Amino acid sequence: MKNKKILVGVTGGLLGLLSVLLVKFGNPGNMGYCIACFLRDISGGLGFQKVETVQYMRPEIFGLITGAFFVALFKKEHKAVGGSSPIVRFTLGFIAMVGMLVFLGCPLRVVLRLAGGDLNAGVGILGLIVGVFIGIQFLNRGFSLGRATNLPAVNGYIFPITAIILLILSVSGTFIFFASKSGPGSMHAPVIVSVVAGLIMGVLVQRSRFCMIGGIRDFILFRDTYLLWGFLALLIVAFVGNLTVGAFKLGFQGQPLAHTDGLWNFLGMLLAGTASALLGGCPLRQLTAASEGNTDCAIAIIGLIAGAAFAHNFGLAASPKGVPVAGQFATLIGLAVVFLIAVLGTHRFSSIFGGLSHGRNN
Amino acid sequence: MEEIIDVRGLLCPEPVLVTKQAIDKLPKGIVKVLVDNNAAKENVIRLAENLKWNVTVVSQGFDYLITLQKN
């Protein structure tokens, strides 16, 4: 167990280091390894949304899936499973992404932003913690998305093999997909650097089960600090890294790809935190589990991508100028839907509503 | 007193939550937990060790039977 704790610390630390380096090599500010931002750029790269500044097939994501897939195969941990409320997971992923784009970052980037001195992220982290805390209240009362069952093996290969094909296309420099000529989508590290960073992280997050939501959740639920170590290592290494390369700038104003609207920074992350806690993990963990053959998590990823496309097509996503009114409404509607799902999926209420009552042995 | 909990197919943190609810009810005894993946196995073991239960794991086909014991 001690070795595992070191492993999760190394994973978090290396993630912090690579994030700083990826920004140094060209990725947008404080966005070294933001899963939400990358999935959003991929939704643009595939043409699901037409905002010309956020389109790029981020090779980090395909590298990460590939790395996690091969190490899971090697360790005999790859197994095709599914059937645990896929449409609910899609919806939660969709809504979580809206919250993340109102804040401008996933649970990983919130830490990276704080490590870069962006105090708006401090507000975001508070929202995230409150969001996870709310999710836990439902988990403690028996919220469950139900059991997954074993599926024919082919189910477990579609998601990772698609990623491997996209990885090969990225490395070969084939020009098929949309790519921004200006804005955040045009800012990226050289493909090979992104791919290597992705592969390394894929292996490490698969082995350590690294998860940002899990770090907060397990500490609140069980006083278990295992995943929190990764969270802290990420924060400290990214902080020291930013200081070293001169990317640290303390304050609320003028932070890279961030806005200063505290209320919506808080609520956006609260929404992402609650939805992710109900999903069982942050987008990074969903990616890893999907690479291991979990088709429910693959559906959650598709939900995240769809949510990103929707948020950008219909002007819900924030920008450094602030959160549009439509985005504010979307956050409130998202909160209402997540609470409804949480109540309907909770064992204590489910018998009343005739809803989900699996996952428990009574 | 012995209890068997089947947490196969459940995604984290549910296996750990269900296990914790079961062992919190018992001051001592034996609790058996059936898990079907390594992440859940590691998490259940970590919980039990933190709560000072003895842990033994037996592999059963693709599943693992974790026996938790406290005297």
CSV table of C-alpha atoms in Angstrom, one decimal:
chain,number,residue,atom,x,y,z
A,1,MET,CA,0.0,0.0,0.0
A,2,LYS,CA,2.9,2.3,0.8
A,3,ASN,CA,4.2,1.9,-2.8
A,4,LYS,CA,0.8,2.8,-4.1
A,5,LYS,CA,0.8,6.0,-2.1
A,6,ILE,CA,4.2,6.9,-3.7
A,7,LEU,CA,2.8,6.0,-7.1
A,8,VAL,CA,-0.2,8.3,-6.8
A,9,GLY,CA,2.1,11.1,-5.5
A,10,VAL,CA,4.5,10.5,-8.5
A,11,THR,CA,1.5,10.6,-10.8
A,12,GLY,CA,0.2,13.9,-9.5
A,13,GLY,CA,3.7,15.4,-9.4
A,14,LEU,CA,4.5,14.3,-12.9
A,15,LEU,CA,1.1,15.6,-14.1
A,16,GLY,CA,2.0,19.0,-12.6
A,17,LEU,CA,5.4,19.0,-14.1
A,18,LEU,CA,4.2,17.9,-17.6
A,19,SER,CA,1.4,20.5,-17.4
A,20,VAL,CA,3.9,23.3,-16.8
A,21,LEU,CA,6.2,22.0,-19.6
A,22,LEU,CA,3.3,21.6,-22.1
A,23,VAL,CA,2.4,25.3,-21.5
A,24,LYS,CA,6.1,26.1,-22.0
A,25,PHE,CA,6.0,24.1,-25.3
A,26,GLY,CA,2.9,26.0,-26.5
A,27,ASN,CA,-0.3,24.9,-24.8
A,28,PRO,CA,-2.6,27.7,-23.6
A,29,GLY,CA,-1.8,29.3,-20.2
A,30,ASN,CA,-2.5,27.2,-17.1
A,31,MET,CA,-4.1,24.6,-19.5
A,32,GLY,CA,-1.2,22.2,-19.5
A,33,TYR,CA,-3.4,19.1,-19.1
A,34,CYS,CA,-7.0,20.3,-18.8
A,35,ILE,CA,-9.2,17.4,-19.8
A,36,ALA,CA,-12.4,19.5,-20.2
A,37,CYS,CA,-10.6,22.0,-22.4
A,38,PHE,CA,-9.0,19.2,-24.5
A,39,LEU,CA,-12.4,17.4,-24.9
A,40,ARG,CA,-13.9,20.8,-25.9
A,41,ASP,CA,-11.2,21.4,-28.5
A,42,ILE,CA,-11.7,17.8,-29.8
A,43,SER,CA,-15.5,18.6,-30.1
A,44,GLY,CA,-14.4,21.5,-32.3
A,45,GLY,CA,-11.8,19.4,-34.2
A,46,LEU,CA,-14.5,17.0,-35.1
A,47,GLY,CA,-16.7,19.9,-36.2
A,48,PHE,CA,-19.4,19.3,-33.5
A,49,GLN,CA,-19.1,23.0,-32.7
A,50,LYS,CA,-18.1,25.8,-35.0
A,51,VAL,CA,-16.3,28.2,-32.7
A,52,GLU,CA,-13.1,28.7,-34.8
A,53,THR,CA,-10.9,29.5,-31.8
A,54,VAL,CA,-11.4,26.2,-30.0
A,55,GLN,CA,-10.8,23.4,-32.5
A,56,TYR,CA,-7.9,21.0,-32.2
A,57,MET,CA,-7.6,17.3,-31.9
A,58,ARG,CA,-5.5,17.3,-28.7
A,59,PRO,CA,-3.0,14.4,-29.0
A,60,GLU,CA,-2.6,14.3,-25.2
A,61,ILE,CA,-6.1,12.7,-24.9
A,62,PHE,CA,-5.4,10.1,-27.5
A,63,GLY,CA,-2.0,9.3,-26.0
A,64,LEU,CA,-3.5,9.0,-22.6
A,65,ILE,CA,-6.2,6.6,-23.7
A,66,THR,CA,-3.6,4.5,-25.6
A,67,GLY,CA,-1.2,4.4,-22.7
A,68,ALA,CA,-4.0,3.4,-20.2
A,69,PHE,CA,-5.4,0.8,-22.7
A,70,PHE,CA,-2.1,-1.0,-23.2
A,71,VAL,CA,-1.1,-1.0,-19.6
A,72,ALA,CA,-4.6,-2.3,-18.7
A,73,LEU,CA,-4.2,-5.1,-21.3
A,74,PHE,CA,-0.7,-5.9,-20.0
A,75,LYS,CA,-1.9,-6.1,-16.4
A,76,LYS,CA,-5.0,-8.1,-17.4
A,77,GLU,CA,-7.3,-5.3,-16.1
A,78,HIS,CA,-8.9,-4.7,-19.5
A,79,LYS,CA,-12.5,-5.9,-19.3
A,80,ALA,CA,-15.6,-5.0,-21.3
A,81,VAL,CA,-18.4,-4.0,-18.9
A,82,GLY,CA,-21.4,-1.8,-19.2
A,83,GLY,CA,-25.1,-1.3,-18.6
A,84,SER,CA,-24.9,0.9,-15.5
A,85,SER,CA,-27.4,3.6,-16.5
A,86,PRO,CA,-25.6,4.8,-19.7
A,87,ILE,CA,-28.1,7.5,-20.6
A,88,VAL,CA,-27.9,8.9,-17.0
A,89,ARG,CA,-24.1,8.9,-17.3
A,90,PHE,CA,-24.3,10.7,-20.7
A,91,THR,CA,-26.6,13.3,-19.1
A,92,LEU,CA,-24.3,13.8,-16.1
A,93,GLY,CA,-21.3,14.1,-18.4
A,94,PHE,CA,-23.1,16.6,-20.5
A,95,ILE,CA,-24.1,18.8,-17.6
A,96,ALA,CA,-20.7,18.5,-15.8
A,97,MET,CA,-19.1,19.9,-18.9
A,98,VAL,CA,-21.4,22.9,-19.0
A,99,GLY,CA,-20.4,23.6,-15.4
A,100,MET,CA,-16.7,23.2,-16.3
A,101,LEU,CA,-17.0,25.6,-19.3
A,102,VAL,CA,-18.8,28.2,-17.1
A,103,PHE,CA,-15.8,28.0,-14.8
A,104,LEU,CA,-13.4,27.4,-17.6
A,105,GLY,CA,-11.6,24.2,-16.6
A,106,CYS,CA,-12.0,20.7,-15.2
A,107,PRO,CA,-11.2,19.6,-11.7
A,108,LEU,CA,-7.6,19.2,-12.9
A,109,ARG,CA,-7.3,22.7,-14.4
A,110,VAL,CA,-8.8,24.3,-11.3
A,111,VAL,CA,-5.7,23.0,-9.5
A,112,LEU,CA,-3.4,24.1,-12.3
A,113,ARG,CA,-4.9,27.5,-12.3
A,114,LEU,CA,-4.4,27.9,-8.6
A,115,ALA,CA,-0.8,26.7,-9.0
A,116,GLY,CA,-0.4,29.5,-11.5
A,117,GLY,CA,-1.6,32.1,-8.9
A,118,ASP,CA,-5.1,32.5,-10.4
A,119,LEU,CA,-7.2,33.2,-7.3
A,120,ASN,CA,-10.4,32.8,-9.2
A,121,ALA,CA,-9.5,29.1,-9.1
A,122,GLY,CA,-9.6,29.3,-5.3
A,123,VAL,CA,-13.3,30.2,-5.6
A,124,GLY,CA,-13.7,27.3,-8.1
A,125,ILE,CA,-12.1,24.8,-5.7
A,126,LEU,CA,-14.5,25.8,-2.9
A,127,GLY,CA,-17.3,25.2,-5.4
A,128,LEU,CA,-15.8,21.9,-6.3
A,129,ILE,CA,-15.5,20.8,-2.7
A,130,VAL,CA,-19.1,21.9,-1.9
A,131,GLY,CA,-20.3,20.1,-5.1
A,132,VAL,CA,-18.5,16.8,-4.2
A,133,PHE,CA,-19.9,17.2,-0.6
A,134,ILE,CA,-23.5,17.4,-2.0
A,135,GLY,CA,-22.8,14.4,-4.2
A,136,ILE,CA,-21.6,12.5,-1.2
A,137,GLN,CA,-24.9,13.2,0.7
A,138,PHE,CA,-26.7,11.3,-2.0
A,139,LEU,CA,-24.1,8.5,-2.2
A,140,ASN,CA,-24.4,8.1,1.6
A,141,ARG,CA,-28.1,7.7,1.2
A,142,GLY,CA,-27.7,5.0,-1.3
A,143,PHE,CA,-27.4,6.8,-4.7
A,144,SER,CA,-26.4,4.2,-7.3
A,145,LEU,CA,-26.3,4.1,-11.0
A,146,GLY,CA,-26.6,0.3,-10.8
A,147,ARG,CA,-24.4,-2.6,-11.6
A,148,ALA,CA,-22.5,-3.0,-14.8
A,149,THR,CA,-22.4,-6.4,-16.3
A,150,ASN,CA,-19.8,-8.2,-18.4
A,151,LEU,CA,-20.2,-7.5,-22.1
A,152,PRO,CA,-18.8,-9.3,-25.2
A,153,ALA,CA,-15.1,-8.2,-25.6
A,154,VAL,CA,-15.6,-6.1,-28.7
A,155,ASN,CA,-17.5,-3.5,-26.6
A,156,GLY,CA,-14.3,-2.8,-24.6
A,157,TYR,CA,-12.1,-2.2,-27.7
A,158,ILE,CA,-14.1,0.4,-29.7
A,159,PHE,CA,-13.3,3.4,-27.5
A,160,PRO,CA,-9.5,2.7,-27.1
A,161,ILE,CA,-9.0,1.6,-30.7
A,162,THR,CA,-10.7,4.7,-32.0
A,163,ALA,CA,-8.3,6.7,-29.9
A,164,ILE,CA,-5.3,4.8,-31.2
A,165,ILE,CA,-6.4,5.5,-34.8
A,166,LEU,CA,-6.8,9.2,-34.0
A,167,LEU,CA,-3.3,9.1,-32.3
A,168,ILE,CA,-1.8,7.6,-35.4
A,169,LEU,CA,-3.5,10.3,-37.6
A,170,SER,CA,-2.2,13.0,-35.3
A,171,VAL,CA,1.4,11.7,-35.4
A,172,SER,CA,1.4,11.2,-39.1
A,173,GLY,CA,0.3,14.9,-39.6
A,174,THR,CA,-2.7,13.9,-41.7
A,175,PHE,CA,-4.9,17.0,-42.1
A,176,ILE,CA,-8.5,15.8,-41.8
A,177,PHE,CA,-10.0,17.6,-38.9
A,178,PHE,CA,-10.6,21.2,-38.0
A,179,ALA,CA,-7.8,23.1,-36.4
A,180,SER,CA,-7.9,26.7,-35.1
A,181,LYS,CA,-5.7,29.3,-36.7
A,182,SER,CA,-6.1,31.7,-33.8
A,183,GLY,CA,-7.1,31.5,-30.2
A,184,PRO,CA,-6.6,28.8,-27.6
A,185,GLY,CA,-7.2,26.0,-30.1
A,186,SER,CA,-4.2,27.2,-32.2
A,187,MET,CA,-1.9,27.1,-29.2
A,188,HIS,CA,-0.4,23.7,-28.7
A,189,ALA,CA,2.8,21.9,-28.0
A,190,PRO,CA,4.5,20.0,-30.8
A,191,VAL,CA,2.5,16.9,-31.5
A,192,ILE,CA,5.2,14.5,-30.5
A,193,VAL,CA,5.6,16.2,-27.1
A,194,SER,CA,1.8,16.0,-26.5
A,195,VAL,CA,1.7,12.4,-27.5
A,196,VAL,CA,4.6,11.4,-25.2
A,197,ALA,CA,3.1,13.3,-22.3
A,198,GLY,CA,-0.2,11.6,-23.0
A,199,LEU,CA,1.2,8.1,-23.1
A,200,ILE,CA,3.2,8.6,-19.8
A,201,MET,CA,0.1,10.0,-18.0
A,202,GLY,CA,-2.1,7.2,-19.4
A,203,VAL,CA,0.2,4.5,-17.9
A,204,LEU,CA,0.5,6.4,-14.5
A,205,VAL,CA,-3.2,7.3,-14.1
A,206,GLN,CA,-4.2,3.7,-14.9
A,207,ARG,CA,-1.8,2.2,-12.4
A,208,SER,CA,-2.5,4.7,-9.6
A,209,ARG,CA,-6.3,5.2,-10.2
A,210,PHE,CA,-5.6,8.9,-10.0
A,211,CYS,CA,-8.8,11.0,-9.7
A,212,MET,CA,-9.3,14.6,-8.7
A,213,ILE,CA,-12.9,14.1,-7.5
A,214,GLY,CA,-11.9,10.9,-5.7
A,215,GLY,CA,-9.3,12.8,-3.7
A,216,ILE,CA,-11.8,15.1,-2.2
A,217,ARG,CA,-14.5,12.4,-2.0
A,218,ASP,CA,-12.6,9.7,-0.3
A,219,PHE,CA,-11.2,12.2,2.3
A,220,ILE,CA,-14.7,13.4,3.2
A,221,LEU,CA,-16.2,9.9,3.1
A,222,PHE,CA,-13.5,7.8,4.7
A,223,ARG,CA,-10.8,10.2,5.8
A,224,ASP,CA,-8.8,8.3,3.2
A,225,THR,CA,-5.9,10.5,2.0
A,226,TYR,CA,-4.7,8.1,-0.7
A,227,LEU,CA,-6.0,10.0,-3.8
A,228,LEU,CA,-5.6,13.4,-2.0
A,229,TRP,CA,-1.8,12.8,-2.1
A,230,GLY,CA,-2.0,13.0,-5.9
A,231,PHE,CA,-4.1,16.1,-5.7
A,232,LEU,CA,-1.5,17.8,-3.4
A,233,ALA,CA,1.5,16.6,-5.3
A,234,LEU,CA,0.0,18.1,-8.5
A,235,LEU,CA,-0.7,21.4,-6.8
A,236,ILE,CA,2.8,21.7,-5.3
A,237,VAL,CA,4.8,20.6,-8.3
A,238,ALA,CA,2.8,22.8,-10.7
A,239,PHE,CA,3.2,25.7,-8.3
A,240,VAL,CA,7.0,25.2,-8.0
A,241,GLY,CA,7.2,24.6,-11.8
A,242,ASN,CA,5.3,27.8,-12.5
A,243,LEU,CA,7.5,29.8,-10.2
A,244,THR,CA,10.6,28.3,-11.9
A,245,VAL,CA,9.6,29.1,-15.5
A,246,GLY,CA,8.2,32.5,-14.5
A,247,ALA,CA,4.5,31.6,-15.2
A,248,PHE,CA,3.3,32.4,-11.7
A,249,LYS,CA,1.2,35.5,-11.4
A,250,LEU,CA,-0.9,36.0,-8.2
A,251,GLY,CA,-4.3,37.7,-8.4
A,252,PHE,CA,-7.8,37.7,-9.8
A,253,GLN,CA,-7.4,40.0,-12.8
A,254,GLY,CA,-5.8,39.2,-16.2
A,255,GLN,CA,-5.4,35.5,-15.6
A,256,PRO,CA,-5.0,33.3,-18.7
A,257,LEU,CA,-8.3,32.0,-20.0
A,258,ALA,CA,-10.2,32.9,-16.9
A,259,HIS,CA,-12.9,35.3,-15.8
A,260,THR,CA,-13.4,37.0,-12.5
A,261,ASP,CA,-17.1,36.4,-11.8
A,262,GLY,CA,-16.9,34.7,-8.4
A,263,LEU,CA,-20.5,33.6,-8.2
A,264,TRP,CA,-20.4,31.7,-11.5
A,265,ASN,CA,-16.9,30.4,-10.9
A,266,PHE,CA,-18.3,28.9,-7.7
A,267,LEU,CA,-21.5,27.6,-9.1
A,268,GLY,CA,-20.0,26.2,-12.3
A,269,MET,CA,-17.5,24.1,-10.3
A,270,LEU,CA,-20.2,23.1,-7.8
A,271,LEU,CA,-22.2,21.8,-10.7
A,272,ALA,CA,-19.2,19.9,-12.1
A,273,GLY,CA,-18.4,18.6,-8.6
A,274,THR,CA,-21.8,17.2,-7.9
A,275,ALA,CA,-22.3,15.7,-11.4
A,276,SER,CA,-18.8,14.1,-11.3
A,277,ALA,CA,-19.3,12.7,-7.8
A,278,LEU,CA,-22.5,11.0,-9.0
A,279,LEU,CA,-20.6,9.7,-12.0
A,280,GLY,CA,-17.9,8.3,-9.8
A,281,GLY,CA,-15.0,10.4,-10.9
A,282,CYS,CA,-13.5,13.3,-12.7
A,283,PRO,CA,-13.2,13.4,-16.5
A,284,LEU,CA,-9.6,12.1,-16.3
A,285,ARG,CA,-10.8,9.0,-14.3
A,286,GLN,CA,-13.7,8.5,-16.8
A,287,LEU,CA,-11.1,8.5,-19.6
A,288,THR,CA,-9.0,5.9,-17.9
A,289,ALA,CA,-11.9,3.6,-17.0
A,290,ALA,CA,-13.2,3.9,-20.6
A,291,SER,CA,-9.7,2.8,-21.8
A,292,GLU,CA,-10.0,-0.2,-19.5
A,293,GLY,CA,-13.1,-1.3,-21.3
A,294,ASN,CA,-15.8,0.4,-19.2
A,295,THR,CA,-18.4,1.4,-21.8
A,296,ASP,CA,-20.4,3.4,-19.3
A,297,CYS,CA,-17.5,5.7,-18.8
A,298,ALA,CA,-17.0,5.9,-22.6
A,299,ILE,CA,-20.6,7.1,-22.7
A,300,ALA,CA,-19.8,9.7,-20.0
A,301,ILE,CA,-16.9,10.9,-22.2
A,302,ILE,CA,-19.2,11.2,-25.2
A,303,GLY,CA,-21.6,13.1,-22.9
A,304,LEU,CA,-18.8,15.5,-22.0
A,305,ILE,CA,-17.9,16.1,-25.7
A,306,ALA,CA,-21.6,16.6,-26.5
A,307,GLY,CA,-21.9,19.0,-23.6
A,308,ALA,CA,-18.9,21.0,-24.8
A,309,ALA,CA,-20.3,21.2,-28.4
A,310,PHE,CA,-23.7,22.3,-27.1
A,311,ALA,CA,-22.2,24.9,-24.7
A,312,HIS,CA,-20.2,26.5,-27.6
A,313,ASN,CA,-22.8,26.2,-30.2
A,314,PHE,CA,-25.4,28.0,-28.1
A,315,GLY,CA,-23.2,30.5,-26.3
A,316,LEU,CA,-23.3,28.9,-22.8
A,317,ALA,CA,-19.5,28.8,-22.3
A,318,ALA,CA,-17.7,31.5,-20.4
A,319,SER,CA,-14.9,33.5,-21.9
A,320,PRO,CA,-12.4,35.9,-20.3
A,321,LYS,CA,-15.1,38.5,-20.6
A,322,GLY,CA,-17.4,36.6,-18.3
A,323,VAL,CA,-20.3,34.2,-18.2
A,324,PRO,CA,-23.1,34.8,-20.7
A,325,VAL,CA,-26.6,35.0,-19.4
A,326,ALA,CA,-27.5,31.8,-21.3
A,327,GLY,CA,-24.6,30.1,-19.4
A,328,GLN,CA,-25.9,31.3,-16.1
A,329,PHE,CA,-29.4,29.9,-16.9
A,330,ALA,CA,-27.8,26.6,-18.1
A,331,THR,CA,-25.9,26.3,-14.8
A,332,LEU,CA,-29.1,26.6,-12.8
A,333,ILE,CA,-31.0,24.2,-15.1
A,334,GLY,CA,-28.1,21.8,-14.9
A,335,LEU,CA,-28.2,22.0,-11.1
A,336,ALA,CA,-31.9,21.2,-11.1
A,337,VAL,CA,-31.5,18.2,-13.4
A,338,VAL,CA,-28.6,16.8,-11.4
A,339,PHE,CA,-30.5,17.1,-8.2
A,340,LEU,CA,-33.5,15.4,-9.8
A,341,ILE,CA,-31.2,12.5,-11.0
A,342,ALA,CA,-29.7,12.3,-7.6
A,343,VAL,CA,-33.0,12.1,-5.8
A,344,LEU,CA,-34.5,9.6,-8.3
A,345,GLY,CA,-31.4,7.5,-8.1
A,346,THR,CA,-31.2,7.4,-4.4
A,347,HIS,CA,-32.1,4.1,-2.8
A,348,ARG,CA,-34.1,5.7,0.0
A,349,PHE,CA,-36.4,7.5,-2.5
A,350,SER,CA,-36.3,5.0,-5.3
A,351,SER,CA,-39.0,2.7,-3.9
A,352,ILE,CA,-41.4,5.7,-3.7
A,353,PHE,CA,-40.7,6.6,-7.3
A,354,GLY,CA,-40.3,3.1,-8.6
A,355,GLY,CA,-36.9,4.1,-9.9
A,356,LEU,CA,-33.4,2.6,-9.6
A,357,SER,CA,-33.0,0.3,-6.7
A,358,HIS,CA,-30.0,-1.8,-7.7
A,359,GLY,CA,-26.6,-1.8,-6.3
A,360,ARG,CA,-27.7,-2.9,-2.9
A,361,ASN,CA,-28.2,-6.4,-1.6
A,362,ASN,CA,-31.6,-5.9,-0.1
B,1,MET,CA,-21.6,-13.7,12.4
B,2,GLU,CA,-20.8,-13.6,8.8
B,3,GLU,CA,-22.0,-11.5,5.9
B,4,ILE,CA,-21.3,-11.7,2.2
B,5,ILE,CA,-21.5,-8.6,0.1
B,6,ASP,CA,-21.6,-8.7,-3.6
B,7,VAL,CA,-20.2,-5.5,-5.1
B,8,ARG,CA,-19.5,-6.8,-8.5
B,9,GLY,CA,-20.3,-4.4,-11.3
B,10,LEU,CA,-20.3,-1.3,-9.0
B,11,LEU,CA,-18.1,1.6,-9.8
B,12,CYS,CA,-16.1,3.5,-7.2
B,13,PRO,CA,-16.8,4.6,-4.5
B,14,GLU,CA,-19.8,2.3,-4.2
B,15,PRO,CA,-17.9,-0.9,-3.4
B,16,VAL,CA,-16.1,0.9,-0.5
B,17,LEU,CA,-19.3,2.6,0.7
B,18,VAL,CA,-21.3,-0.6,0.8
B,19,THR,CA,-18.4,-2.4,2.6
B,20,LYS,CA,-18.1,0.4,5.1
B,21,GLN,CA,-21.8,0.4,5.9
B,22,ALA,CA,-21.5,-3.4,6.5
B,23,ILE,CA,-18.5,-3.3,8.8
B,24,ASP,CA,-19.6,-0.2,10.6
B,25,LYS,CA,-22.5,-2.2,11.9
B,26,LEU,CA,-20.2,-4.9,13.4
B,27,PRO,CA,-17.8,-4.4,16.2
B,28,LYS,CA,-16.1,-7.7,15.1
B,29,GLY,CA,-16.7,-10.8,13.1
B,30,ILE,CA,-16.2,-11.8,9.5
B,31,VAL,CA,-17.4,-10.0,6.4
B,32,LYS,CA,-16.8,-11.3,2.9
B,33,VAL,CA,-16.8,-9.0,-0.1
B,34,LEU,CA,-17.0,-10.2,-3.7
B,35,VAL,CA,-15.4,-7.7,-6.1
B,36,ASP,CA,-14.7,-8.0,-9.9
B,37,ASN,CA,-11.9,-5.5,-10.5
B,38,ASN,CA,-8.6,-4.5,-9.1
B,39,ALA,CA,-9.5,-0.9,-8.4
B,40,ALA,CA,-12.4,-2.0,-6.2
B,41,LYS,CA,-10.2,-4.7,-4.6
B,42,GLU,CA,-7.5,-2.2,-3.7
B,43,ASN,CA,-10.0,0.3,-2.3
B,44,VAL,CA,-11.8,-2.2,-0.2
B,45,ILE,CA,-8.6,-3.5,1.2
B,46,ARG,CA,-7.3,0.0,2.0
B,47,LEU,CA,-10.5,0.8,3.8
B,48,ALA,CA,-10.4,-2.4,5.8
B,49,GLU,CA,-6.8,-1.9,6.8
B,50,ASN,CA,-7.4,1.6,7.9
B,51,LEU,CA,-10.2,0.3,10.1
B,52,LYS,CA,-7.9,-2.4,11.5
B,53,TRP,CA,-9.6,-5.4,10.0
B,54,ASN,CA,-7.5,-8.4,8.9
B,55,VAL,CA,-7.6,-8.9,5.1
B,56,THR,CA,-7.3,-12.1,3.0
B,57,VAL,CA,-7.9,-12.2,-0.7
B,58,VAL,CA,-8.8,-15.3,-2.8
B,59,SER,CA,-9.1,-15.1,-6.5
B,60,GLN,CA,-12.3,-16.8,-7.9
B,61,GLY,CA,-12.2,-16.9,-11.6
B,62,PHE,CA,-12.4,-13.3,-12.8
B,63,ASP,CA,-13.5,-12.1,-9.3
B,64,TYR,CA,-11.9,-11.8,-5.9
B,65,LEU,CA,-13.3,-12.8,-2.6
B,66,ILE,CA,-12.0,-10.5,0.1
B,67,THR,CA,-12.4,-11.8,3.6
B,68,LEU,CA,-12.3,-9.2,6.4
B,69,GLN,CA,-11.9,-10.4,9.9
B,70,LYS,CA,-11.8,-8.7,13.3
B,71,ASN,CA,-11.7,-10.5,16.6
